[in-house]
Structures are given as structure tokens and as C-alpha cells.
PDB file of C-alpha atoms in Angstrom:
ATOM      1  CA  MET C   7     113.149 163.893 134.943  1.00  0.00           C
ATOM      2  CA  GLY C   8     113.265 167.379 133.515  1.00  0.00           C
ATOM      3  CA  THR C   9     115.350 168.568 136.398  1.00  0.00           C
ATOM      4  CA  GLU C  10     119.376 168.629 136.794  1.00  0.00           C
ATOM      5  CA  LEU C  11     121.259 168.677 140.263  1.00  0.00           C
ATOM      6  CA  TYR C  12     123.985 170.984 140.286  1.00  0.00           C
ATOM      7  CA  GLN C  13     126.629 171.320 143.303  1.00  0.00           C
ATOM      8  CA  VAL C  14     128.175 174.391 144.253  1.00  0.00           C
ATOM      9  CA  PRO C  15     131.178 174.029 146.726  1.00  0.00           C
ATOM     10  CA  MET C  16     130.603 176.015 149.869  1.00  0.00           C
ATOM     11  CA  PHE C  17     133.934 175.860 150.978  1.00  0.00           C
ATOM     12  CA  GLU C  18     136.629 178.181 150.560  1.00  0.00           C
ATOM     13  CA  GLN C  19     138.427 178.297 147.514  1.00  0.00           C
ATOM     14  CA  LYS C  20     141.610 179.727 146.475  1.00  0.00           C
ATOM     15  CA  ALA C  21     142.421 182.030 143.512  1.00  0.00           C
ATOM     16  CA  ASP C  22     145.402 183.145 141.546  1.00  0.00           C
ATOM     17  CA  PRO C  23     144.528 185.898 139.169  1.00  0.00           C
ATOM     18  CA  PRO C  24     146.901 186.288 136.278  1.00  0.00           C
ATOM     19  CA  GLU C  25     150.029 189.101 137.119  1.00  0.00           C
ATOM     20  CA  VAL C  26     148.691 192.172 136.081  1.00  0.00           C
ATOM     21  CA  VAL C  27     150.178 195.709 135.162  1.00  0.00           C
ATOM     22  CA  ILE C  28     148.498 198.797 136.818  1.00  0.00           C
ATOM     23  CA  THR C  29     149.406 202.499 136.372  1.00  0.00           C
ATOM     24  CA  ALA C  30     149.354 204.955 139.004  1.00  0.00           C
ATOM     25  CA  LYS C  31     147.835 208.632 138.936  1.00  0.00           C
ATOM     26  CA  ASP C  32     151.179 209.781 137.508  1.00  0.00           C
ATOM     27  CA  ALA C  33     151.888 207.271 135.240  1.00  0.00           C
ATOM     28  CA  GLY C  34     153.933 204.902 137.356  1.00  0.00           C
ATOM     29  CA  VAL C  35     153.949 201.393 136.524  1.00  0.00           C
ATOM     30  CA  PHE C  36     153.721 198.619 138.985  1.00  0.00           C
ATOM     31  CA  SER C  37     153.076 194.842 138.710  1.00  0.00           C
ATOM     32  CA  VAL C  38     150.503 193.063 141.023  1.00  0.00           C
ATOM     33  CA  ASP C  39     150.153 189.287 141.735  1.00  0.00           C
ATOM     34  CA  PRO C  40     147.225 188.773 143.358  1.00  0.00           C
ATOM     35  CA  SER C  41     145.814 185.879 145.197  1.00  0.00           C
ATOM     36  CA  LEU C  42     142.701 185.435 147.104  1.00  0.00           C
ATOM     37  CA  THR C  43     140.170 183.104 149.152  1.00  0.00           C
ATOM     38  CA  TYR C  44     136.751 183.390 148.567  1.00  0.00           C
ATOM     39  CA  GLN C  45     133.483 181.584 149.216  1.00  0.00           C
ATOM     40  CA  ALA C  46     129.966 181.382 147.978  1.00  0.00           C
ATOM     41  CA  VAL C  47     127.461 182.941 150.052  1.00  0.00           C
ATOM     42  CA  ARG C  48     125.400 180.303 151.944  1.00  0.00           C
ATOM     43  CA  GLY C  49     121.909 179.959 150.410  1.00  0.00           C
ATOM     44  CA  LYS C  50     122.859 181.469 147.254  1.00  0.00           C
ATOM     45  CA  GLY C  51     124.027 178.262 145.333  1.00  0.00           C
ATOM     46  CA  ALA C  52     120.838 178.208 142.952  1.00  0.00           C
ATOM     47  CA  ASP C  53     121.478 181.996 142.141  1.00  0.00           C
ATOM     48  CA  ILE C  54     125.327 180.917 141.385  1.00  0.00           C
ATOM     49  CA  ILE C  55     124.114 178.335 138.831  1.00  0.00           C
ATOM     50  CA  PHE C  56     121.185 180.501 137.406  1.00  0.00           C
ATOM     51  CA  ASN C  57     123.412 183.396 136.843  1.00  0.00           C
ATOM     52  CA  TYR C  58     126.516 181.728 135.846  1.00  0.00           C
ATOM     53  CA  LYS C  59     125.422 179.052 133.525  1.00  0.00           C
ATOM     54  CA  HIS C  60     126.688 180.613 130.609  1.00  0.00           C
ATOM     55  CA  VAL C  61     130.390 179.630 131.763  1.00  0.00           C
ATOM     56  CA  GLY C  62     129.808 176.263 131.764  1.00  0.00           C
ATOM     57  CA  ILE C  63     128.862 174.541 134.597  1.00  0.00           C
ATOM     58  CA  ASN C  64     128.062 170.939 133.461  1.00  0.00           C
ATOM     59  CA  ASP C  65     131.111 169.034 135.432  1.00  0.00           C
ATOM     60  CA  GLU C  66     130.916 169.448 139.124  1.00  0.00           C
ATOM     61  CA  ASN C  67     134.708 170.104 139.449  1.00  0.00           C
ATOM     62  CA  THR C  68     134.791 172.829 136.740  1.00  0.00           C
ATOM     63  CA  ILE C  69     131.937 175.076 138.123  1.00  0.00           C
ATOM     64  CA  MET C  70     134.250 177.238 140.433  1.00  0.00           C
ATOM     65  CA  ASP C  71     137.201 177.196 138.003  1.00  0.00           C
ATOM     66  CA  ASN C  72     134.908 178.860 135.362  1.00  0.00           C
ATOM     67  CA  ILE C  73     133.347 181.269 137.459  1.00  0.00           C
ATOM     68  CA  GLU C  74     136.571 182.178 138.422  1.00  0.00           C
ATOM     69  CA  SER C  75     138.526 182.583 135.188  1.00  0.00           C
ATOM     70  CA  SER C  76     135.255 184.352 133.668  1.00  0.00           C
ATOM     71  CA  VAL C  77     134.316 186.677 136.067  1.00  0.00           C
ATOM     72  CA  LEU C  78     135.830 186.872 139.392  1.00  0.00           C
ATOM     73  CA  ASN C  79     139.331 187.205 137.988  1.00  0.00           C
ATOM     74  CA  ALA C  80     138.249 190.065 135.568  1.00  0.00           C
ATOM     75  CA  ILE C  81     136.679 191.936 138.980  1.00  0.00           C
ATOM     76  CA  VAL C  82     140.042 191.727 140.550  1.00  0.00           C
ATOM     77  CA  THR C  83     141.756 193.198 137.655  1.00  0.00           C
ATOM     78  CA  ASN C  84     139.744 196.058 137.125  1.00  0.00           C
ATOM     79  CA  ALA C  85     139.707 196.771 140.889  1.00  0.00           C
ATOM     80  CA  TYR C  86     143.382 196.991 140.857  1.00  0.00           C
ATOM     81  CA  ARG C  87     143.982 198.925 137.946  1.00  0.00           C
ATOM     82  CA  GLU C  88     141.262 201.275 138.715  1.00  0.00           C
ATOM     83  CA  GLU C  89     142.241 201.626 142.352  1.00  0.00           C
ATOM     84  CA  ALA C  90     145.590 202.552 141.110  1.00  0.00           C
ATOM     85  CA  ARG C  91     144.776 205.542 139.676  1.00  0.00           C
ATOM     86  CA  ASN C  92     143.801 207.019 142.752  1.00  0.00           C
ATOM     87  CA  PHE C  93     147.762 207.040 143.920  1.00  0.00           C
ATOM     88  CA  PRO C  94     150.406 208.877 142.943  1.00  0.00           C
ATOM     89  CA  THR C  95     153.608 206.704 142.239  1.00  0.00           C
ATOM     90  CA  ASP C  96     155.141 207.656 145.424  1.00  0.00           C
ATOM     91  CA  SER C  97     152.143 207.454 147.553  1.00  0.00           C
ATOM     92  CA  LEU C  98     151.410 203.842 146.177  1.00  0.00           C
ATOM     93  CA  MET C  99     154.643 202.749 147.558  1.00  0.00           C
ATOM     94  CA  ASN C 100     154.373 204.650 150.928  1.00  0.00           C
ATOM     95  CA  ASN C 101     150.961 203.944 151.244  1.00  0.00           C
ATOM     96  CA  LEU C 102     150.722 200.249 150.254  1.00  0.00           C
ATOM     97  CA  ASN C 103     148.265 199.640 153.457  1.00  0.00           C
ATOM     98  CA  ALA C 104     146.059 202.148 151.947  1.00  0.00           C
ATOM     99  CA  PHE C 105     145.846 200.775 148.521  1.00  0.00           C
ATOM    100  CA  GLU C 106     145.349 197.320 149.741  1.00  0.00           C
ATOM    101  CA  THR C 107     142.810 198.284 151.995  1.00  0.00           C
ATOM    102  CA  ALA C 108     141.116 200.421 148.891  1.00  0.00           C
ATOM    103  CA  VAL C 109     141.150 197.268 146.775  1.00  0.00           C
ATOM    104  CA  GLU C 110     139.862 194.830 149.458  1.00  0.00           C
ATOM    105  CA  ASN C 111     136.864 197.065 150.482  1.00  0.00           C
ATOM    106  CA  ARG C 112     135.761 197.421 146.724  1.00  0.00           C
ATOM    107  CA  LEU C 113     136.263 193.691 146.102  1.00  0.00           C
ATOM    108  CA  LYS C 114     133.999 192.566 149.137  1.00  0.00           C
ATOM    109  CA  LYS C 115     131.309 194.794 147.684  1.00  0.00           C
ATOM    110  CA  GLU C 116     131.566 193.521 144.288  1.00  0.00           C
ATOM    111  CA  PHE C 117     132.050 189.624 145.280  1.00  0.00           C
ATOM    112  CA  GLU C 118     128.643 190.207 147.744  1.00  0.00           C
ATOM    113  CA  THR C 119     127.057 191.265 144.484  1.00  0.00           C
ATOM    114  CA  LYS C 120     127.763 188.180 142.275  1.00  0.00           C
ATOM    115  CA  PHE C 121     127.107 185.775 145.742  1.00  0.00           C
ATOM    116  CA  PHE C 122     130.471 185.491 146.874  1.00  0.00           C
ATOM    117  CA  THR C 123     132.577 186.576 150.011  1.00  0.00           C
ATOM    118  CA  LEU C 124     136.025 187.457 149.776  1.00  0.00           C
ATOM    119  CA  THR C 125     137.796 186.465 153.048  1.00  0.00           C
ATOM    120  CA  ALA C 126     141.343 186.894 152.274  1.00  0.00           C
ATOM    121  CA  LEU C 127     143.552 189.008 149.743  1.00  0.00           C
ATOM    122  CA  THR C 128     146.947 189.440 148.745  1.00  0.00           C
ATOM    123  CA  SER C 129     148.238 191.937 145.986  1.00  0.00           C
ATOM    124  CA  GLY C 130     152.007 191.139 145.695  1.00  0.00           C
ATOM    125  CA  LEU C 131     152.646 194.704 144.310  1.00  0.00           C
ATOM    126  CA  LYS C 132     155.911 195.150 142.997  1.00  0.00           C
ATOM    127  CA  PRO C 133     157.412 198.657 141.702  1.00  0.00           C
ATOM    128  CA  PRO C 134     159.388 199.094 138.375  1.00  0.00           C
ATOM    129  CA  LYS C 135     163.042 197.745 138.356  1.00  0.00           C
ATOM    130  CA  SER C 136     164.013 201.351 138.366  1.00  0.00           C
ATOM    131  CA  MET C 137     162.184 202.637 141.605  1.00  0.00           C
ATOM    132  CA  ALA C 138     163.259 199.524 143.274  1.00  0.00           C
ATOM    133  CA  GLU C 139     166.816 200.358 142.497  1.00  0.00           C
ATOM    134  CA  ALA C 140     166.231 203.624 143.212  1.00  0.00           C
ATOM    135  CA  ILE C 141     164.643 202.841 146.934  1.00  0.00           C
ATOM    136  CA  GLU C 142     167.727 200.542 147.238  1.00  0.00           C
ATOM    137  CA  ARG C 143     170.203 203.295 146.699  1.00  0.00           C
ATOM    138  CA  ARG C 144     168.552 205.656 149.215  1.00  0.00           C
ATOM    139  CA  ASN C 145     168.546 202.644 151.819  1.00  0.00           C
ATOM    140  CA  ASN C 146     172.158 201.982 151.058  1.00  0.00           C
ATOM    141  CA  ALA C 147     173.086 205.588 151.708  1.00  0.00           C
ATOM    142  CA  LYS C 148     170.800 205.947 155.112  1.00  0.00           C
ATOM    143  CA  GLN C 149     172.961 202.518 156.519  1.00  0.00           C
ATOM    144  CA  GLN C 150     176.179 204.309 155.400  1.00  0.00           C
ATOM    145  CA  ALA C 151     175.249 207.759 156.952  1.00  0.00           C
ATOM    146  CA  GLU C 152     174.147 206.030 159.872  1.00  0.00           C
ATOM    147  CA  GLN C 153     177.421 203.896 159.744  1.00  0.00           C
ATOM    148  CA  VAL C 154     179.972 206.917 159.555  1.00  0.00           C
ATOM    149  CA  LYS C 155     177.710 208.713 162.331  1.00  0.00           C
ATOM    150  CA  ASN C 156     178.599 205.843 164.602  1.00  0.00           C
ATOM    151  CA  GLU C 157     182.029 205.615 163.834  1.00  0.00           C
ATOM    152  CA  LEU C 158     182.391 209.105 164.683  1.00  0.00           C
ATOM    153  CA  GLU C 159     181.005 208.744 167.734  1.00  0.00           C
ATOM    154  CA  VAL C 160     183.075 205.831 168.642  1.00  0.00           C
ATOM    155  CA  ALA C 161     186.429 208.092 167.629  1.00  0.00           C
TER     156      ALA C 161
END
């Protein structure tokens, strides 16, 4: 009497935060549709319950959903927005791996402070429509130039 029992799932959880609009250093606008996999740190179940009781942990089936929507998704959104400001527009597209690594490293540290381990992260970075069209035109021009070069060599 006087105690409550809570169960924190220790298996991997999948999260799909909402799509986020990010702005590069020089005002280029991209969208990011992140997805991630995380799990609670073993032995930290009591800390999770104590620190996140304000988000609604009464139902065992919604504990992680509530923590995800109230805490973790905000951390993910902020990480993408803030890290994007370190990259110029062209660099963001050309160095996508560096951008994703910076976001992932930042999120791993932040998740640890919240008693979770980030196990996988995918950004789903999409350039603005105008940039995607420009890239496609450039690639088409390169292909046409190669085709003409090959035809000249054959002739």
C-alpha cells in the first residue's frame, strides 16, 4: 500500500518525429523527416519514471509515447535546426554525411542525459524544390556532355 509499480520498456523503440523545416547558414531551406531507434538505459527505469512523471506515465502502454512526444522529439528537432546553421546550403547537400554525423553525435550525448541510448538515426533530408531541379539539370547536362563525347570518340 502506498507504492505504485511502473514498467519501463527496455527494448528498442522506434520513433518518427514530425517533419521539420531547417535553415542552412546562408538561409537555404530544407526539410528533414527524421526517424530513429532508441532504448532506455538499463538500470535507469526509476530515474525515467521520476523525471518524466509530468508527461503522463499512468498507462504502461503510453509511457514511452508520452516521453517521446513531449521530450525526445523536441530534442531531435532542435538538434537538426541548430546543426543545420553550421552548414552553408551547398555544403549541406555536398557533405550530407558530415551533417548527419554531427546531428547523431549531438543526439547521442543529449539522449544519454535523458537516460536513453540512441541506436540509429536517419535524417531524410530533402532539398528545396528549386535546388533539386537545379541539381537534376546539372546532372542531365553532364550526361549529355558524356554522351556527345562518346559519340565523337566512336565517330
